[in-house]
PDB file of C-alpha atoms in Angstrom:
ATOM      1  CA  MET A   1      18.631 -11.409 -11.381  1.00 77.00           C
ATOM      2  CA  LYS A   2      17.512 -13.648 -14.258  1.00 78.00           C
ATOM      3  CA  GLU A   3      18.055 -16.845 -12.261  1.00 86.00           C
ATOM      4  CA  TYR A   4      15.571 -15.569  -9.668  1.00 89.00           C
ATOM      5  CA  LEU A   5      13.043 -14.408 -12.237  1.00 89.00           C
ATOM      6  CA  ASP A   6      13.136 -17.959 -13.584  1.00 88.00           C
ATOM      7  CA  TYR A   7      13.193 -19.600 -10.149  1.00 90.00           C
ATOM      8  CA  GLN A   8      10.792 -22.518  -9.805  1.00 92.00           C
ATOM      9  CA  GLY A   9       9.222 -22.889  -6.379  1.00 93.00           C
ATOM     10  CA  LEU A  10       8.219 -20.852  -3.362  1.00 95.00           C
ATOM     11  CA  PHE A  11      10.647 -18.171  -2.211  1.00 94.00           C
ATOM     12  CA  GLN A  12      10.042 -19.191   1.409  1.00 94.00           C
ATOM     13  CA  ASN A  13      11.499 -22.644   0.595  1.00 95.00           C
ATOM     14  CA  MET A  14      14.537 -21.274  -1.218  1.00 94.00           C
ATOM     15  CA  PRO A  15      17.837 -22.727   0.056  1.00 93.00           C
ATOM     16  CA  LYS A  16      19.504 -20.453   2.603  1.00 92.00           C
ATOM     17  CA  LYS A  17      22.543 -19.806   0.388  1.00 92.00           C
ATOM     18  CA  ASP A  18      20.369 -18.868  -2.613  1.00 92.00           C
ATOM     19  CA  LEU A  19      18.184 -16.592  -0.491  1.00 92.00           C
ATOM     20  CA  GLU A  20      21.177 -14.758   0.943  1.00 91.00           C
ATOM     21  CA  TRP A  21      22.550 -14.276  -2.571  1.00 92.00           C
ATOM     22  CA  LEU A  22      19.171 -12.875  -3.651  1.00 93.00           C
ATOM     23  CA  LEU A  23      19.201 -10.404  -0.750  1.00 91.00           C
ATOM     24  CA  CYS A  24      22.728  -9.398  -1.712  1.00 90.00           C
ATOM     25  CA  LYS A  25      21.781  -8.838  -5.358  1.00 92.00           C
ATOM     26  CA  LEU A  26      18.746  -6.763  -4.352  1.00 93.00           C
ATOM     27  CA  ARG A  27      21.109  -4.021  -3.188  1.00 91.00           C
ATOM     28  CA  ASP A  28      22.000  -3.177  -6.792  1.00 91.00           C
ATOM     29  CA  TYR A  29      18.625  -4.039  -8.274  1.00 94.00           C
ATOM     30  CA  LYS A  30      16.365  -1.219  -9.446  1.00 96.00           C
ATOM     31  CA  ILE A  31      12.606  -1.458  -9.791  1.00 96.00           C
ATOM     32  CA  LYS A  32      11.648  -0.450 -13.316  1.00 95.00           C
ATOM     33  CA  ARG A  33       8.577   1.505 -14.298  1.00 95.00           C
ATOM     34  CA  ARG A  34       6.061  -0.752 -16.005  1.00 96.00           C
ATOM     35  CA  SER A  35       3.556   0.059 -18.728  1.00 96.00           C
ATOM     36  CA  THR A  36       0.840  -1.900 -16.876  1.00 97.00           C
ATOM     37  CA  LEU A  37       0.606  -4.185 -13.844  1.00 97.00           C
ATOM     38  CA  ASN A  38      -1.630  -6.839 -15.426  1.00 94.00           C
ATOM     39  CA  ILE A  39      -4.506  -5.882 -13.120  1.00 95.00           C
ATOM     40  CA  ASP A  40      -8.126  -6.359 -14.197  1.00 94.00           C
ATOM     41  CA  LYS A  41      -9.219  -3.097 -15.848  1.00 94.00           C
ATOM     42  CA  LYS A  42     -12.481  -3.259 -13.847  1.00 95.00           C
ATOM     43  CA  ILE A  43     -10.499  -2.530 -10.695  1.00 97.00           C
ATOM     44  CA  SER A  44     -10.173   1.179  -9.974  1.00 97.00           C
ATOM     45  CA  PHE A  45      -7.909   3.143  -7.666  1.00 98.00           C
ATOM     46  CA  GLY A  46      -6.912   6.690  -6.866  1.00 97.00           C
ATOM     47  CA  ILE A  47      -3.786   8.209  -5.357  1.00 98.00           C
ATOM     48  CA  GLU A  48      -3.164  11.159  -3.042  1.00 97.00           C
ATOM     49  CA  LEU A  49       0.281  12.645  -3.691  1.00 97.00           C
ATOM     50  CA  GLU A  50       1.372  14.743  -0.726  1.00 97.00           C
ATOM     51  CA  PHE A  51       4.223  17.253  -1.106  1.00 96.00           C
ATOM     52  CA  CYS A  52       5.891  20.193   0.642  1.00 96.00           C
ATOM     53  CA  ASP A  53       7.595  23.511  -0.090  1.00 93.00           C
ATOM     54  CA  ILE A  54       5.787  24.859  -3.157  1.00 94.00           C
ATOM     55  CA  LEU A  55       2.779  27.117  -3.601  1.00 94.00           C
ATOM     56  CA  LEU A  56      -0.412  25.155  -4.153  1.00 94.00           C
ATOM     57  CA  LEU A  57      -1.454  27.835  -6.631  1.00 94.00           C
ATOM     58  CA  TYR A  58       1.461  26.953  -8.916  1.00 96.00           C
ATOM     59  CA  VAL A  59       0.508  23.277  -8.867  1.00 96.00           C
ATOM     60  CA  GLU A  60      -3.127  24.058  -9.675  1.00 95.00           C
ATOM     61  CA  LYS A  61      -2.079  26.290 -12.590  1.00 96.00           C
ATOM     62  CA  ARG A  62       0.190  23.644 -14.129  1.00 97.00           C
ATOM     63  CA  LEU A  63      -2.450  20.929 -13.792  1.00 96.00           C
ATOM     64  CA  LYS A  64      -5.082  23.107 -15.486  1.00 95.00           C
ATOM     65  CA  GLU A  65      -2.724  23.712 -18.416  1.00 96.00           C
ATOM     66  CA  ASN A  66      -2.511  19.980 -19.117  1.00 95.00           C
ATOM     67  CA  GLU A  67      -5.522  18.501 -20.924  1.00 94.00           C
ATOM     68  CA  ARG A  68      -5.141  15.127 -19.228  1.00 94.00           C
ATOM     69  CA  LEU A  69      -4.634  16.605 -15.760  1.00 96.00           C
ATOM     70  CA  LYS A  70      -7.140  19.470 -15.769  1.00 94.00           C
ATOM     71  CA  ASP A  71      -9.670  17.565 -13.643  1.00 94.00           C
ATOM     72  CA  TRP A  72      -7.133  16.471 -11.043  1.00 96.00           C
ATOM     73  CA  LEU A  73      -7.349  18.374  -7.763  1.00 94.00           C
ATOM     74  CA  SER A  74      -4.632  20.152  -5.818  1.00 94.00           C
ATOM     75  CA  VAL A  75      -5.821  20.679  -2.257  1.00 93.00           C
ATOM     76  CA  TYR A  76      -4.816  21.768   1.222  1.00 92.00           C
ATOM     77  CA  ASP A  77      -3.736  18.945   3.528  1.00 91.00           C
ATOM     78  CA  LYS A  78      -3.473  19.546   7.249  1.00 88.00           C
ATOM     79  CA  SER A  79      -0.543  17.152   7.628  1.00 89.00           C
ATOM     80  CA  CYS A  80       1.787  19.060   5.289  1.00 91.00           C
ATOM     81  CA  SER A  81       0.234  22.434   4.284  1.00 91.00           C
ATOM     82  CA  TYR A  82       0.620  25.834   5.897  1.00 91.00           C
ATOM     83  CA  LYS A  83      -0.375  29.405   5.053  1.00 91.00           C
ATOM     84  CA  ALA A  84       1.912  32.367   4.452  1.00 89.00           C
ATOM     85  CA  ASP A  85       0.491  35.767   3.409  1.00 88.00           C
ATOM     86  CA  ASN A  86      -2.790  34.115   2.392  1.00 88.00           C
ATOM     87  CA  TYR A  87      -0.978  31.605   0.165  1.00 91.00           C
ATOM     88  CA  ILE A  88      -1.064  27.878   0.810  1.00 95.00           C
ATOM     89  CA  ILE A  89       2.301  26.127   0.711  1.00 95.00           C
ATOM     90  CA  GLY A  90       2.380  22.354   0.397  1.00 94.00           C
ATOM     91  CA  GLY A  91      -0.587  20.059  -0.092  1.00 95.00           C
ATOM     92  CA  GLU A  92      -1.663  17.101  -2.147  1.00 96.00           C
ATOM     93  CA  VAL A  93      -2.663  16.192  -5.682  1.00 97.00           C
ATOM     94  CA  ASP A  94      -5.700  13.899  -5.942  1.00 97.00           C
ATOM     95  CA  THR A  95      -5.661  11.844  -9.117  1.00 96.00           C
ATOM     96  CA  GLY A  96      -9.308  10.918  -9.331  1.00 90.00           C
ATOM     97  CA  ILE A  97     -10.238   7.448 -10.601  1.00 95.00           C
ATOM     98  CA  LEU A  98      -7.476   5.465 -12.333  1.00 97.00           C
ATOM     99  CA  HIS A  99      -7.206   2.036 -13.931  1.00 97.00           C
ATOM    100  CA  ASP A 100      -4.268  -0.137 -14.887  1.00 97.00           C
ATOM    101  CA  THR A 101      -3.759   1.167 -18.403  1.00 97.00           C
ATOM    102  CA  LYS A 102      -0.656   2.447 -20.147  1.00 97.00           C
ATOM    103  CA  GLU A 103      -2.354   5.786 -20.816  1.00 97.00           C
ATOM    104  CA  GLU A 104      -3.327   6.414 -17.191  1.00 97.00           C
ATOM    105  CA  TRP A 105       0.099   5.498 -15.837  1.00 98.00           C
ATOM    106  CA  GLU A 106       1.567   7.927 -18.345  1.00 97.00           C
ATOM    107  CA  THR A 107      -0.793  10.618 -17.057  1.00 97.00           C
ATOM    108  CA  LEU A 108       0.430   9.987 -13.518  1.00 98.00           C
ATOM    109  CA  ARG A 109       4.021  10.258 -14.736  1.00 97.00           C
ATOM    110  CA  GLU A 110       3.214  13.685 -16.207  1.00 97.00           C
ATOM    111  CA  ALA A 111       1.820  14.864 -12.865  1.00 97.00           C
ATOM    112  CA  LEU A 112       4.936  13.681 -11.036  1.00 98.00           C
ATOM    113  CA  THR A 113       7.107  15.483 -13.597  1.00 97.00           C
ATOM    114  CA  ILE A 114       5.230  18.727 -12.925  1.00 97.00           C
ATOM    115  CA  LEU A 115       5.746  18.417  -9.163  1.00 97.00           C
ATOM    116  CA  LYS A 116       9.445  17.757  -9.661  1.00 97.00           C
ATOM    117  CA  GLU A 117       9.831  20.685 -12.069  1.00 97.00           C
ATOM    118  CA  LEU A 118       8.205  22.951  -9.476  1.00 97.00           C
ATOM    119  CA  LYS A 119      10.771  21.698  -6.926  1.00 96.00           C
ATOM    120  CA  ALA A 120       8.262  19.939  -4.698  1.00 96.00           C
ATOM    121  CA  HIS A 121       9.889  18.068  -1.828  1.00 95.00           C
ATOM    122  CA  ILE A 122       8.956  14.946   0.085  1.00 96.00           C
ATOM    123  CA  THR A 123       9.630  15.244   3.815  1.00 95.00           C
ATOM    124  CA  ASP A 124       8.827  13.117   6.848  1.00 94.00           C
ATOM    125  CA  LYS A 125       5.438  14.857   6.962  1.00 94.00           C
ATOM    126  CA  ASN A 126       4.204  13.350   3.701  1.00 96.00           C
ATOM    127  CA  GLY A 127       2.210  10.200   3.076  1.00 97.00           C
ATOM    128  CA  LEU A 128       1.075   8.304   0.005  1.00 97.00           C
ATOM    129  CA  HIS A 129      -2.593   7.333   0.272  1.00 98.00           C
ATOM    130  CA  VAL A 130      -4.208   4.883  -2.123  1.00 98.00           C
ATOM    131  CA  HIS A 131      -7.978   4.516  -2.560  1.00 97.00           C
ATOM    132  CA  ILE A 132      -9.173   1.230  -4.051  1.00 98.00           C
ATOM    133  CA  GLY A 133     -12.630   0.880  -5.547  1.00 97.00           C
ATOM    134  CA  SER A 134     -14.846  -1.321  -3.362  1.00 96.00           C
ATOM    135  CA  GLN A 135     -15.800  -3.523  -6.317  1.00 96.00           C
ATOM    136  CA  ILE A 136     -12.518  -5.365  -5.740  1.00 97.00           C
ATOM    137  CA  PHE A 137     -14.300  -7.228  -2.898  1.00 96.00           C
ATOM    138  CA  GLY A 138     -17.586  -7.634  -4.748  1.00 95.00           C
ATOM    139  CA  THR A 139     -20.786  -8.250  -2.762  1.00 94.00           C
ATOM    140  CA  ASP A 140     -19.374 -10.806  -0.319  1.00 94.00           C
ATOM    141  CA  ILE A 141     -18.683  -9.366   3.141  1.00 93.00           C
ATOM    142  CA  ASN A 142     -16.445 -12.383   3.808  1.00 94.00           C
ATOM    143  CA  ASN A 143     -13.866 -10.880   1.461  1.00 96.00           C
ATOM    144  CA  VAL A 144     -13.646  -7.861   3.775  1.00 95.00           C
ATOM    145  CA  ILE A 145     -13.280 -10.132   6.821  1.00 94.00           C
ATOM    146  CA  ARG A 146     -10.529 -12.139   5.121  1.00 96.00           C
ATOM    147  CA  PHE A 147      -8.721  -8.935   4.212  1.00 96.00           C
ATOM    148  CA  ILE A 148      -8.820  -7.688   7.816  1.00 95.00           C
ATOM    149  CA  LYS A 149      -7.325 -10.972   9.013  1.00 96.00           C
ATOM    150  CA  VAL A 150      -4.543 -10.976   6.411  1.00 98.00           C
ATOM    151  CA  TRP A 151      -3.792  -7.316   7.131  1.00 98.00           C
ATOM    152  CA  CYS A 152      -3.479  -7.908  10.883  1.00 97.00           C
ATOM    153  CA  ILE A 153      -1.274 -10.988  10.449  1.00 98.00           C
ATOM    154  CA  PHE A 154       1.148  -9.179   8.139  1.00 98.00           C
ATOM    155  CA  GLU A 155       0.697  -5.575   9.249  1.00 98.00           C
ATOM    156  CA  HIS A 156       4.323  -5.282  10.396  1.00 98.00           C
ATOM    157  CA  VAL A 157       5.462  -6.326   6.908  1.00 98.00           C
ATOM    158  CA  ILE A 158       2.950  -4.080   5.108  1.00 98.00           C
ATOM    159  CA  PHE A 159       4.004  -0.970   7.046  1.00 98.00           C
ATOM    160  CA  ARG A 160       7.726  -1.525   6.461  1.00 98.00           C
ATOM    161  CA  PHE A 161       7.177  -2.127   2.760  1.00 98.00           C
ATOM    162  CA  GLY A 162       5.241   1.155   2.600  1.00 98.00           C
ATOM    163  CA  TYR A 163       8.140   3.059   4.132  1.00 97.00           C
ATOM    164  CA  GLY A 164       9.896   2.858   0.751  1.00 96.00           C
ATOM    165  CA  GLN A 165      13.619   3.509   1.004  1.00 92.00           C
ATOM    166  CA  SER A 166      13.361   4.435   4.679  1.00 95.00           C
ATOM    167  CA  LYS A 167      13.236   2.094   7.666  1.00 93.00           C
ATOM    168  CA  TYR A 168      10.770   4.348   9.418  1.00 95.00           C
ATOM    169  CA  GLY A 169       7.326   5.774   8.903  1.00 96.00           C
ATOM    170  CA  ARG A 170       6.604   9.480   8.595  1.00 95.00           C
ATOM    171  CA  SER A 171       6.744  11.586  11.742  1.00 94.00           C
ATOM    172  CA  ARG A 172       2.993  11.670  12.432  1.00 94.00           C
ATOM    173  CA  ILE A 173       2.064   8.244  11.170  1.00 96.00           C
ATOM    174  CA  LEU A 174       0.394   7.301  14.458  1.00 96.00           C
ATOM    175  CA  SER A 175      -1.919  10.300  14.086  1.00 95.00           C
ATOM    176  CA  PHE A 176      -2.841   9.730  10.445  1.00 95.00           C
ATOM    177  CA  ALA A 177      -2.355   5.975   9.887  1.00 97.00           C
ATOM    178  CA  HIS A 178      -2.579   4.164  13.212  1.00 97.00           C
ATOM    179  CA  PRO A 179      -2.005   0.374  13.098  1.00 97.00           C
ATOM    180  CA  LEU A 180      -5.001  -1.943  13.441  1.00 95.00           C
ATOM    181  CA  ALA A 181      -3.583  -5.306  14.531  1.00 95.00           C
ATOM    182  CA  GLN A 182      -3.388  -4.729  18.278  1.00 94.00           C
ATOM    183  CA  GLU A 183      -6.825  -3.132  18.434  1.00 91.00           C
ATOM    184  CA  VAL A 184      -8.504  -5.818  16.320  1.00 91.00           C
ATOM    185  CA  THR A 185      -6.980  -8.707  18.285  1.00 89.00           C
ATOM    186  CA  LEU A 186      -7.905  -7.070  21.598  1.00 87.00           C
ATOM    187  CA  LYS A 187     -11.521  -6.695  20.474  1.00 83.00           C
ATOM    188  CA  TYR A 188     -11.455 -10.262  19.184  1.00 78.00           C
ATOM    189  CA  GLN A 189     -10.482 -11.569  22.628  1.00 79.00           C
ATOM    190  CA  PHE A 190     -13.619 -10.114  24.186  1.00 76.00           C
ATOM    191  CA  MET A 191     -15.872 -10.432  21.117  1.00 76.00           C
ATOM    192  CA  PRO A 192     -14.702 -13.591  19.293  1.00 72.00           C
ATOM    193  CA  TYR A 193     -17.607 -13.393  16.837  1.00 73.00           C
ATOM    194  CA  MET A 194     -17.024  -9.713  16.075  1.00 75.00           C
ATOM    195  CA  LEU A 195     -16.015 -10.339  12.465  1.00 80.00           C
ATOM    196  CA  ASP A 196     -18.426 -13.225  11.900  1.00 78.00           C
ATOM    197  CA  TYR A 197     -21.412 -10.929  12.351  1.00 76.00           C
ATOM    198  CA  LEU A 198     -20.057  -7.999  10.361  1.00 81.00           C
ATOM    199  CA  GLU A 199     -22.728  -6.773   7.931  1.00 81.00           C
ATOM    200  CA  GLU A 200     -21.317  -3.533   6.522  1.00 81.00           C
ATOM    201  CA  PRO A 201     -17.655  -2.446   6.192  1.00 82.00           C
ATOM    202  CA  GLU A 202     -18.448   0.928   7.795  1.00 76.00           C
ATOM    203  CA  PHE A 203     -19.352  -0.887  11.017  1.00 78.00           C
ATOM    204  CA  LEU A 204     -15.630  -1.522  11.551  1.00 82.00           C
ATOM    205  CA  HIS A 205     -15.367   2.186  12.487  1.00 83.00           C
ATOM    206  CA  TYR A 206     -11.872   2.672  11.075  1.00 91.00           C
ATOM    207  CA  ASP A 207     -11.499   6.176   9.662  1.00 93.00           C
ATOM    208  CA  LYS A 208      -8.780   8.557   8.427  1.00 93.00           C
ATOM    209  CA  THR A 209      -6.804   8.190  11.642  1.00 95.00           C
ATOM    210  CA  TYR A 210      -6.091   4.522  10.863  1.00 97.00           C
ATOM    211  CA  ALA A 211      -3.906   2.732   8.325  1.00 97.00           C
ATOM    212  CA  LEU A 212      -7.114   1.422   6.743  1.00 97.00           C
ATOM    213  CA  ASN A 213      -9.967   3.867   6.246  1.00 96.00           C
ATOM    214  CA  PHE A 214     -13.365   2.236   5.767  1.00 94.00           C
ATOM    215  CA  SER A 215     -15.440   5.386   6.299  1.00 92.00           C
ATOM    216  CA  ASN A 216     -15.867   5.808   2.514  1.00 92.00           C
ATOM    217  CA  TYR A 217     -16.810   2.149   2.008  1.00 93.00           C
ATOM    218  CA  HIS A 218     -20.571   2.619   1.891  1.00 88.00           C
ATOM    219  CA  ASN A 219     -21.861  -0.566   0.291  1.00 88.00           C
ATOM    220  CA  LEU A 220     -20.861  -3.907  -1.202  1.00 91.00           C
ATOM    221  CA  THR A 221     -20.959  -3.829  -4.976  1.00 91.00           C
ATOM    222  CA  GLU A 222     -19.478  -5.368  -8.102  1.00 92.00           C
ATOM    223  CA  GLU A 223     -19.723  -2.085 -10.014  1.00 92.00           C
ATOM    224  CA  GLU A 224     -17.381   0.895  -9.944  1.00 92.00           C
ATOM    225  CA  GLU A 225     -18.849   3.689  -7.841  1.00 91.00           C
ATOM    226  CA  ARG A 226     -17.377   7.099  -7.153  1.00 88.00           C
ATOM    227  CA  ASN A 227     -16.556   7.727  -3.472  1.00 89.00           C
ATOM    228  CA  ASN A 228     -17.009   4.074  -2.496  1.00 93.00           C
ATOM    229  CA  THR A 229     -13.467   3.050  -1.600  1.00 96.00           C
ATOM    230  CA  ILE A 230     -11.100   1.432   0.845  1.00 96.00           C
ATOM    231  CA  GLU A 231      -8.210   3.777   1.624  1.00 97.00           C
ATOM    232  CA  ILE A 232      -4.740   2.526   2.591  1.00 98.00           C
ATOM    233  CA  ARG A 233      -2.839   5.291   4.384  1.00 97.00           C
ATOM    234  CA  CYS A 234       0.383   3.893   5.860  1.00 97.00           C
ATOM    235  CA  ALA A 235       2.910   4.449   3.042  1.00 98.00           C
ATOM    236  CA  ASN A 236       5.463   7.237   3.151  1.00 98.00           C
ATOM    237  CA  GLY A 237       5.210  10.009   0.593  1.00 97.00           C
ATOM    238  CA  SER A 238       7.003   9.596  -2.737  1.00 97.00           C
ATOM    239  CA  LEU A 239       7.394  11.241  -6.132  1.00 97.00           C
ATOM    240  CA  SER A 240       9.072   8.151  -7.590  1.00 97.00           C
ATOM    241  CA  MET A 241       6.979   6.596 -10.335  1.00 97.00           C
ATOM    242  CA  SER A 242       8.432   3.121  -9.786  1.00 97.00           C
ATOM    243  CA  THR A 243       7.862   3.250  -6.007  1.00 98.00           C
ATOM    244  CA  ILE A 244       4.292   4.470  -6.380  1.00 98.00           C
ATOM    245  CA  GLN A 245       3.528   1.867  -9.020  1.00 98.00           C
ATOM    246  CA  ASN A 246       5.104  -0.897  -6.927  1.00 98.00           C
ATOM    247  CA  THR A 247       3.106   0.182  -3.877  1.00 98.00           C
ATOM    248  CA  VAL A 248      -0.177   0.214  -5.798  1.00 98.00           C
ATOM    249  CA  ASN A 249       0.637  -3.186  -7.289  1.00 98.00           C
ATOM    250  CA  PHE A 250       1.261  -4.658  -3.827  1.00 98.00           C
ATOM    251  CA  TYR A 251      -1.957  -3.260  -2.362  1.00 98.00           C
ATOM    252  CA  LEU A 252      -4.086  -4.474  -5.275  1.00 98.00           C
ATOM    253  CA  LYS A 253      -2.550  -7.959  -5.325  1.00 98.00           C
ATOM    254  CA  LEU A 254      -2.965  -8.172  -1.541  1.00 98.00           C
ATOM    255  CA  MET A 255      -6.665  -7.385  -1.869  1.00 98.00           C
ATOM    256  CA  GLN A 256      -7.166  -9.660  -4.852  1.00 97.00           C
ATOM    257  CA  TYR A 257      -5.635 -12.537  -2.903  1.00 98.00           C
ATOM    258  CA  VAL A 258      -8.549 -12.723  -0.442  1.00 97.00           C
ATOM    259  CA  THR A 259     -11.024 -13.188  -3.313  1.00 97.00           C
ATOM    260  CA  SER A 260      -8.905 -15.718  -5.204  1.00 97.00           C
ATOM    261  CA  THR A 261      -9.077 -19.496  -5.409  1.00 96.00           C
ATOM    262  CA  THR A 262      -5.575 -19.647  -3.905  1.00 96.00           C
ATOM    263  CA  TYR A 263      -6.686 -18.034  -0.640  1.00 97.00           C
ATOM    264  CA  ASP A 264      -5.588 -20.378   2.170  1.00 97.00           C
ATOM    265  CA  GLU A 265      -8.465 -20.171   4.639  1.00 96.00           C
ATOM    266  CA  GLU A 266      -6.989 -22.707   7.042  1.00 97.00           C
ATOM    267  CA  LEU A 267      -3.571 -21.061   7.213  1.00 97.00           C
ATOM    268  CA  ILE A 268      -4.973 -17.537   7.652  1.00 97.00           C
ATOM    269  CA  ASN A 269      -7.545 -18.498  10.306  1.00 94.00           C
ATOM    270  CA  LYS A 270      -4.940 -20.435  12.266  1.00 96.00           C
ATOM    271  CA  ALA A 271      -2.438 -17.567  12.121  1.00 97.00           C
ATOM    272  CA  PHE A 272      -5.105 -15.017  13.079  1.00 94.00           C
ATOM    273  CA  LYS A 273      -6.228 -17.005  16.151  1.00 92.00           C
ATOM    274  CA  LYS A 274      -2.620 -17.288  17.336  1.00 94.00           C
ATOM    275  CA  LEU A 275      -1.727 -13.700  16.481  1.00 94.00           C
ATOM    276  CA  LYS A 276       0.243 -11.690  19.009  1.00 94.00           C
ATOM    277  CA  PRO A 277       0.843  -8.333  17.306  1.00 94.00           C
ATOM    278  CA  LYS A 278       4.267  -6.786  17.508  1.00 95.00           C
ATOM    279  CA  ASP A 279       4.759  -3.417  19.153  1.00 95.00           C
ATOM    280  CA  PHE A 280       4.810  -0.589  16.653  1.00 96.00           C
ATOM    281  CA  ASP A 281       8.523   0.199  17.056  1.00 95.00           C
ATOM    282  CA  SER A 282       9.266  -3.319  15.819  1.00 96.00           C
ATOM    283  CA  TYR A 283       7.574  -2.574  12.493  1.00 97.00           C
ATOM    284  CA  SER A 284      10.820  -0.937  11.389  1.00 96.00           C
ATOM    285  CA  LYS A 285      12.707  -4.245  11.760  1.00 95.00           C
ATOM    286  CA  PRO A 286      13.003  -6.788   8.936  1.00 94.00           C
ATOM    287  CA  TYR A 287      11.016 -10.004   9.261  1.00 95.00           C
ATOM    288  CA  ILE A 288      12.309 -11.904   6.242  1.00 95.00           C
ATOM    289  CA  LYS A 289      10.382 -15.141   6.789  1.00 95.00           C
ATOM    290  CA  ASP A 290       7.082 -13.270   7.146  1.00 97.00           C
ATOM    291  CA  ALA A 291       7.829 -11.192   4.045  1.00 97.00           C
ATOM    292  CA  LEU A 292       8.640 -14.308   2.017  1.00 97.00           C
ATOM    293  CA  LEU A 293       5.454 -16.032   3.137  1.00 98.00           C
ATOM    294  CA  LEU A 294       3.359 -12.998   2.232  1.00 98.00           C
ATOM    295  CA  CYS A 295       4.847 -12.574  -1.234  1.00 97.00           C
ATOM    296  CA  ASP A 296       4.404 -16.303  -1.941  1.00 98.00           C
ATOM    297  CA  LEU A 297       0.755 -16.055  -0.926  1.00 98.00           C
ATOM    298  CA  ILE A 298      -0.273 -13.015  -2.932  1.00 98.00           C
ATOM    299  CA  PHE A 299       1.964 -12.947  -6.025  1.00 98.00           C
ATOM    300  CA  ASP A 300       1.802 -15.390  -8.932  1.00 96.00           C
ATOM    301  CA  ASN A 301       5.047 -14.293 -10.610  1.00 96.00           C
ATOM    302  CA  ASN A 302       8.649 -13.735  -9.554  1.00 97.00           C
ATOM    303  CA  LEU A 303       8.938 -10.177 -10.874  1.00 97.00           C
ATOM    304  CA  ASP A 304       6.288  -9.023  -8.392  1.00 97.00           C
ATOM    305  CA  LYS A 305       8.018 -10.941  -5.596  1.00 98.00           C
ATOM    306  CA  ILE A 306      11.434  -9.457  -6.366  1.00 97.00           C
ATOM    307  CA  ASN A 307      10.052  -5.918  -6.629  1.00 98.00           C
ATOM    308  CA  PHE A 308       8.207  -6.394  -3.331  1.00 98.00           C
ATOM    309  CA  LEU A 309      11.354  -7.631  -1.579  1.00 97.00           C
ATOM    310  CA  LYS A 310      13.443  -4.801  -3.051  1.00 97.00           C
ATOM    311  CA  GLN A 311      11.136  -2.247  -1.420  1.00 97.00           C
ATOM    312  CA  TYR A 312      10.787  -4.215   1.818  1.00 97.00           C
ATOM    313  CA  ILE A 313      14.502  -4.874   2.347  1.00 95.00           C
ATOM    314  CA  LYS A 314      16.444  -1.703   3.165  1.00 93.00           C
ATOM    315  CA  LYS A 315      19.957  -1.090   1.919  1.00 85.00           C
ATOM    316  CA  ASP A 316      21.706  -1.587   5.279  1.00 84.00           C
ATOM    317  CA  ASP A 317      19.702  -4.649   6.367  1.00 83.00           C
ATOM    318  CA  PRO A 318      21.764  -7.770   7.158  1.00 79.00           C
ATOM    319  CA  ILE A 319      21.788 -10.302   4.343  1.00 71.00           C
ATOM    320  CA  PHE A 320      22.342 -13.358   6.546  1.00 68.00           C
ATOM    321  CA  VAL A 321      19.229 -15.465   7.154  1.00 64.00           C
ATOM    322  CA  ARG A 322      18.794 -17.560  10.273  1.00 64.00           C
TER     323      ARG A 322
END
């Protein structure tokens, strides 16, 4: 993989033969856990780890016994919890506020180890929800508008990446993480200035039933504030440290892109105006050219691009590129 880590140029312009060889090599490539993601420490995030098949009481007890995890919450979740003899089975662990530091990633690893030791399972009921502190967009509402446009253009790629090793989303994804692209473009047809006059993120009216939840995004700020977040809800559940870390990295770099000097306003506006969203069933299909364009736009290094493609490309996908 070294030749691709050292590759000079955009992946989308890679010769067909080289790209097919990369896709072939990805089959044996493993994403490694990283000490940090090189994200600005001012950016905050939190993770909801859903799981099945163990008593919530056991999880709570183990978390309380760990000094670094004692303030993390284990809670009932209607998508994957049920009651038996007054005991709750299944639920989620809420990490609280995290930052991209070696110490905090190690704390997350400890929590995942506890869930695995207790024999927690991930099923097609479970999701992985990531809350990102609103300070990532600062005080400029245009950053939110840009993000909505980029999300809609690449939503089919974002969903498939979030599916992890599977081609498909969890069983009730349309109930708990409904896509936005079709709805946004339909509104845009009848209200072409809908986004231009957006004043507050909450006015988008996307809540916990959508892939993006803006109901906790209360105000534009450059400072970290508790309970002022954008929640991304479309990823499948996972207890894999490398998958979780890779997913968080992708979401943060995607959001940072719209505030960066490399943001291509002309390209994004043109693509958004021409956008014809794919039907949801097509989100499970690979769109290699779209994935390559997205990773070239948002990542500034080849390791991030390769890790993104490893999670986006599934093991039985064809390696031949048209």
